[in-house]
């Protein structure tokens, strides 16, 4: 079986590929990674060589390339995206081009070659913001940032390809991921690497925005369950079960890095900042047996230790980010 994985030089896709390569069971797939290596992608996230891994540098909008790769693929897991909300607020064009047009290019090619399932990795941000309770998969989408609007568009395009053309598309909507190998612009690696360097950390507004935290390996297990056991045309929420305000998360990261609140710089709130995200993942639990296995406190400590021990991974990326 040949699996085409897009965007796997990034944070979550590379964790997914590393997990698949670690399992040499009889059903172990051959994996082709298609990644453009934008500022967010790095080959240091993937093994240099592996008999089951092929890396292709390219753009998911390159219809000829995608068509060629799709001809050799049986299934797809689609991670490739512009993924940082702040960047989408500064300039949204790349978000529409990659997240919407790129996804459309993949779906068209998959349809031509009869490829499926295609797992489309979406986000809980497509639901908007919720003050109390949690979203089920049937909740209407109401995205607020250019990033989440572009993800909602691609999520709906994927589902439309199932309804219109019968393509076997399955959509996952997950909460905020944390873990090793995350580009140091997202809050956990940004704060940890700043603190390790003795720098201050920027906390948005009053820090009361709430996010649900999901270990990247739990997310990847959820994606694999959806790929292997999910149903065509269905959406599955994947949550972590640890809701924290940004202020609470900041307190934990300060403590883990041995720093105090004087290391915090309060900065103006993100424009249109969603107050709270919360997914109900009962469907994934009941249908697929999904549940997060990582204890948050232990895994956060391990994540901090990973950044402490892997400066050689993040220092070049941080320099790249500031260029
Ligand atoms: P990331 O930014 O770390 O990685 C994205 C990868 O996609 C990079 O390797 C980049 O080079 C590649 N890419 C970007 N544009 C491309 C293009 N046009 N063609 C080919 N490759 C391209 O992102 P991530 O955090 O690993 O997120 C992966 C997916 O999960 C995204 O679809 C994102 O929307 C979704 N998601 C992420 C989170 C999170 O907490 N990180 C939460 C919910 C959903």
XYZ file of C-alpha atoms and ligand atoms in Angstrom:
367
model
C 0.000 0.000 0.000
C 1.326 3.435 -0.962
C 0.405 6.337 1.251
C 0.846 9.909 0.047
C 1.380 12.246 3.001
C 1.398 15.985 2.321
C 3.120 18.505 4.596
C 5.078 15.866 6.530
C 8.202 17.996 6.906
C 6.143 20.039 9.381
C 5.255 19.399 13.012
C 2.288 17.003 12.994
C 2.830 15.334 9.617
C 6.399 14.409 10.535
C 5.256 12.921 13.863
C 2.704 10.884 11.917
C 5.304 9.617 9.421
C 7.874 8.840 12.140
C 5.193 6.776 13.953
C 4.291 4.852 10.770
C 7.953 4.165 9.995
C 8.546 2.869 13.520
C 5.961 0.141 12.940
C 7.271 -2.566 10.617
C 4.175 -4.766 10.831
C 2.834 -6.687 7.822
C 0.537 -3.790 6.806
C 3.316 -1.159 6.982
C 2.763 1.201 4.013
C 5.279 2.725 1.637
C 5.168 6.468 2.252
C 5.651 9.330 -0.199
C 5.933 12.724 1.449
C 5.045 15.760 -0.661
C 6.208 18.972 0.983
C 7.173 22.375 -0.364
C 9.604 23.020 2.518
C 8.216 26.454 3.316
C 9.701 28.300 6.309
C 7.711 25.817 8.483
C 9.021 22.614 6.948
C 12.418 21.057 7.583
C 13.980 17.788 6.495
C 15.482 17.491 9.972
C 11.993 16.349 11.068
C 12.256 13.175 8.980
C 14.753 10.300 8.869
C 17.472 10.947 6.295
C 16.908 7.539 4.752
C 14.340 4.802 5.221
C 13.472 1.961 2.838
C 9.758 2.777 3.052
C 10.098 6.568 2.702
C 10.340 8.734 -0.414
C 10.537 12.530 -0.109
C 9.351 14.785 -2.933
C 9.870 18.509 -2.652
C 6.955 20.223 -4.314
C 3.799 22.278 -4.022
C 0.357 20.736 -3.534
C -0.839 23.333 -6.081
C 1.396 21.821 -8.781
C -1.350 19.897 -10.615
C 1.041 17.936 -12.875
C 3.198 16.791 -9.957
C 0.190 15.959 -7.781
C -1.368 13.995 -10.655
C 1.832 11.966 -11.091
C 2.112 11.167 -7.372
C -1.576 10.386 -7.068
C -1.274 7.822 -9.895
C 1.043 5.798 -7.614
C -0.902 6.362 -4.379
C -3.630 4.269 -2.780
C -4.442 6.583 0.121
C -3.692 10.135 1.256
C -3.239 11.916 4.563
C -3.300 15.654 3.932
C -1.476 17.861 6.450
C 0.069 20.504 4.156
C -1.157 23.966 5.056
C -0.168 27.438 6.058
C -0.878 26.958 9.745
C -0.098 30.077 11.768
C -3.046 32.358 12.612
C -0.865 35.442 13.194
C 0.662 35.153 9.722
C -2.843 34.904 8.199
C -3.774 38.169 9.928
C -0.755 39.888 8.363
C -1.273 38.395 4.875
C -3.974 35.905 3.928
C -3.162 35.196 0.265
C -0.827 32.219 0.826
C -3.458 30.726 3.158
C -6.095 30.756 0.445
C -3.667 29.498 -2.204
C -2.248 26.595 -0.203
C -5.138 25.668 2.077
C -7.993 26.098 -0.406
C -6.541 25.849 -3.938
C -3.938 23.258 -2.879
C -6.577 21.041 -1.260
C -8.773 21.372 -4.350
C -5.828 20.269 -6.528
C -5.323 17.153 -4.377
C -9.023 16.281 -4.338
C -9.319 16.590 -8.122
C -6.308 14.326 -8.678
C -7.552 11.782 -6.106
C -10.868 11.656 -7.907
C -9.208 11.113 -11.306
C -7.154 8.206 -9.965
C -9.779 6.645 -7.674
C -7.624 7.161 -4.564
C -9.076 6.777 -1.071
C -9.427 7.133 1.807
C -8.170 10.695 1.925
C -7.848 11.943 5.472
C -8.134 15.717 5.467
C -6.569 17.170 8.625
C -8.711 20.130 9.638
C -8.910 22.045 12.915
C -11.320 22.858 15.748
C -10.848 26.531 14.791
C -13.333 26.059 11.934
C -16.141 26.056 14.528
C -15.348 29.609 15.702
C -15.369 30.319 19.446
C -17.536 28.802 22.196
C -18.040 30.280 25.687
C -19.442 27.152 27.356
C -19.933 23.514 26.346
C -18.187 21.740 23.465
C -18.765 21.415 19.722
C -19.948 18.157 18.212
C -19.165 17.447 14.557
C -22.640 18.687 13.536
C -22.058 22.203 14.809
C -22.166 24.808 12.009
C -18.805 26.213 10.996
C -18.184 29.868 11.899
C -14.458 30.561 11.467
C -13.124 33.947 12.538
C -9.528 34.272 11.304
C -8.295 34.134 7.697
C -6.450 30.926 8.711
C -9.556 29.200 10.079
C -11.698 30.486 7.194
C -9.265 28.944 4.709
C -9.253 25.674 6.691
C -13.077 25.683 6.828
C -13.155 26.177 3.055
C -10.859 23.209 2.441
C -12.727 21.092 5.018
C -16.043 21.789 3.225
C -14.496 21.230 -0.216
C -13.272 17.823 0.972
C -16.738 16.894 2.252
C -18.311 18.225 -0.953
C -16.085 15.862 -2.970
C -17.517 13.003 -0.982
C -21.119 14.102 -1.439
C -20.787 15.094 -5.092
C -18.328 12.543 -6.443
C -18.411 9.751 -3.856
C -14.719 10.262 -3.006
C -13.746 8.498 0.254
C -12.860 11.600 2.253
C -12.641 11.629 6.066
C -12.117 14.872 7.988
C -10.467 15.270 11.398
C -10.887 18.423 13.502
C -8.408 18.521 16.351
C -7.500 20.885 19.152
C -4.139 22.604 19.835
C -1.216 20.210 19.452
C 1.964 20.288 21.533
C 5.103 18.143 21.494
C 8.600 17.995 20.019
C 9.496 19.305 16.531
C 6.959 22.180 16.547
C 8.149 25.280 14.708
C 9.211 27.877 17.312
C 6.542 30.441 16.416
C 3.660 28.573 18.104
C 3.071 29.343 21.751
C 4.635 26.290 23.461
C 7.951 26.116 21.550
C 8.157 29.927 21.268
C 7.772 30.409 25.019
C 10.053 27.498 25.944
C 12.863 28.492 23.569
C 12.624 32.168 24.606
C 12.816 31.175 28.277
C 15.751 28.812 27.636
C 17.532 31.797 26.061
C 16.666 34.046 29.028
C 14.296 36.121 26.852
C 10.797 37.335 27.683
C 7.605 35.733 26.381
C 4.752 37.680 24.745
C 1.357 36.983 26.360
C -1.640 38.201 24.359
C -4.116 40.547 26.097
C -5.217 39.342 29.525
C -4.312 35.707 28.742
C -7.811 34.404 29.447
C -8.254 32.702 26.056
C -8.821 28.979 26.586
C -7.446 26.151 24.429
C -7.696 22.373 24.688
C -4.232 20.749 24.541
C -3.589 17.551 22.621
C -0.268 15.709 22.501
C 0.851 15.381 18.877
C 1.249 11.582 19.214
C -2.334 11.248 20.491
C -3.452 13.296 17.495
C -1.505 11.059 15.103
C -3.044 7.942 16.689
C -6.476 9.515 16.170
C -5.684 10.225 12.506
C -4.523 6.635 12.027
C -7.757 5.340 13.580
C -9.768 7.537 11.206
C -7.712 6.321 8.208
C -8.030 2.641 9.136
C -11.463 2.455 10.771
C -13.332 5.660 9.986
C -16.265 5.979 7.615
C -16.257 7.807 4.257
C -17.694 11.316 4.355
C -17.545 11.528 8.154
C -15.995 14.164 10.396
C -14.217 13.183 13.637
C -13.268 15.615 16.384
C -9.997 14.737 18.123
C -9.427 16.366 21.499
C -6.846 16.194 24.244
C -8.944 16.711 27.357
C -6.807 19.442 28.975
C -8.354 22.910 28.777
C -6.147 25.743 29.969
C -6.227 29.510 29.677
C -3.131 30.981 28.014
C -2.301 32.457 31.408
C -2.426 29.037 33.050
C -0.285 27.537 30.274
C 2.200 30.396 30.641
C 2.443 29.728 34.401
C 3.239 26.057 33.753
C 5.879 26.890 31.141
C 7.506 29.504 33.380
C 7.677 26.971 36.207
C 9.051 24.229 33.929
C 11.807 26.602 32.735
C 12.587 28.005 36.178
C 11.441 31.543 35.272
C 9.088 34.008 36.975
C 6.257 36.274 35.842
C 8.787 39.068 35.278
C 9.711 37.137 32.118
C 6.254 37.885 30.696
C 5.663 40.811 28.374
C 1.978 41.660 27.994
C 1.293 42.495 24.347
C -1.854 43.787 22.604
C -4.351 41.050 21.971
C -4.417 39.202 18.642
C -7.038 40.768 16.337
C -10.313 38.805 16.480
C -8.815 36.465 19.109
C -11.213 33.533 19.692
C -11.992 33.200 23.399
C -12.361 29.449 23.736
C -12.148 26.258 21.667
C -13.581 22.992 22.950
C -14.319 19.846 20.931
C -16.540 16.973 21.971
C -14.749 13.788 20.791
C -17.416 11.288 21.908
C -17.896 10.148 18.289
C -14.209 9.225 17.840
C -14.251 7.454 21.212
C -17.428 5.444 20.560
C -16.797 4.601 16.897
C -13.020 4.259 16.775
C -11.960 3.627 20.377
C -9.981 6.890 20.404
C -8.856 8.462 23.651
C -5.840 10.624 24.457
C -3.204 8.563 26.313
C -0.718 11.303 27.245
C -0.887 12.770 30.722
C -0.568 16.533 30.177
C 1.764 17.370 33.098
C 4.203 14.549 32.289
C 4.129 15.187 28.541
C 4.564 18.952 28.916
C 7.646 18.319 31.091
C 8.985 15.900 28.424
C 8.285 18.455 25.701
C 10.185 21.179 27.581
C 13.064 18.721 28.113
C 13.091 17.920 24.380
C 13.550 21.606 23.451
C 16.196 21.943 26.166
C 18.094 18.965 24.689
C 17.620 19.814 21.008
C 18.910 23.334 20.477
C 20.559 22.159 17.254
C 17.042 21.498 15.885
C 15.371 24.789 16.790
C 18.118 27.431 16.751
C 18.425 27.493 12.913
C 14.622 27.579 12.583
C 14.347 30.499 14.967
C 16.954 32.398 12.970
C 14.982 31.572 9.812
C 11.785 32.864 11.456
C 13.292 36.209 12.339
C 14.687 36.819 8.829
P 3.295 23.142 10.082
O 3.170 24.581 9.715
O 4.260 22.722 11.132
O 3.654 22.283 8.763
C 3.049 22.533 7.526
C 3.863 21.801 6.466
O 3.206 21.999 5.194
C 5.292 22.337 6.304
O 6.196 21.259 6.237
C 5.254 23.096 4.983
O 6.499 23.088 4.297
C 4.180 22.333 4.220
N 3.523 23.162 3.182
C 3.017 24.416 3.325
N 2.520 24.838 2.150
C 2.696 23.831 1.255
C 2.381 23.663 -0.116
N 1.781 24.648 -0.814
N 2.702 22.489 -0.716
C 3.322 21.506 -0.030
N 3.662 21.613 1.271
C 3.345 22.759 1.915
O 1.811 22.676 10.438
P 1.323 21.622 11.539
O 1.212 22.302 12.842
O 2.113 20.384 11.415
O -0.163 21.379 11.022
C -0.466 20.307 10.123
C -1.937 20.353 9.797
O -2.705 20.243 10.990
C -2.370 21.661 9.131
O -3.310 21.343 8.123
C -3.028 22.441 10.257
O -4.025 23.307 9.767
C -3.613 21.319 11.093
N -3.781 21.643 12.519
C -2.700 21.975 13.295
C -2.883 22.231 14.652
C -1.712 22.541 15.562
O -1.934 22.688 16.764
N -0.501 22.650 15.061
C -4.156 22.179 15.214
C -5.230 21.862 14.393
C -5.027 21.564 13.058
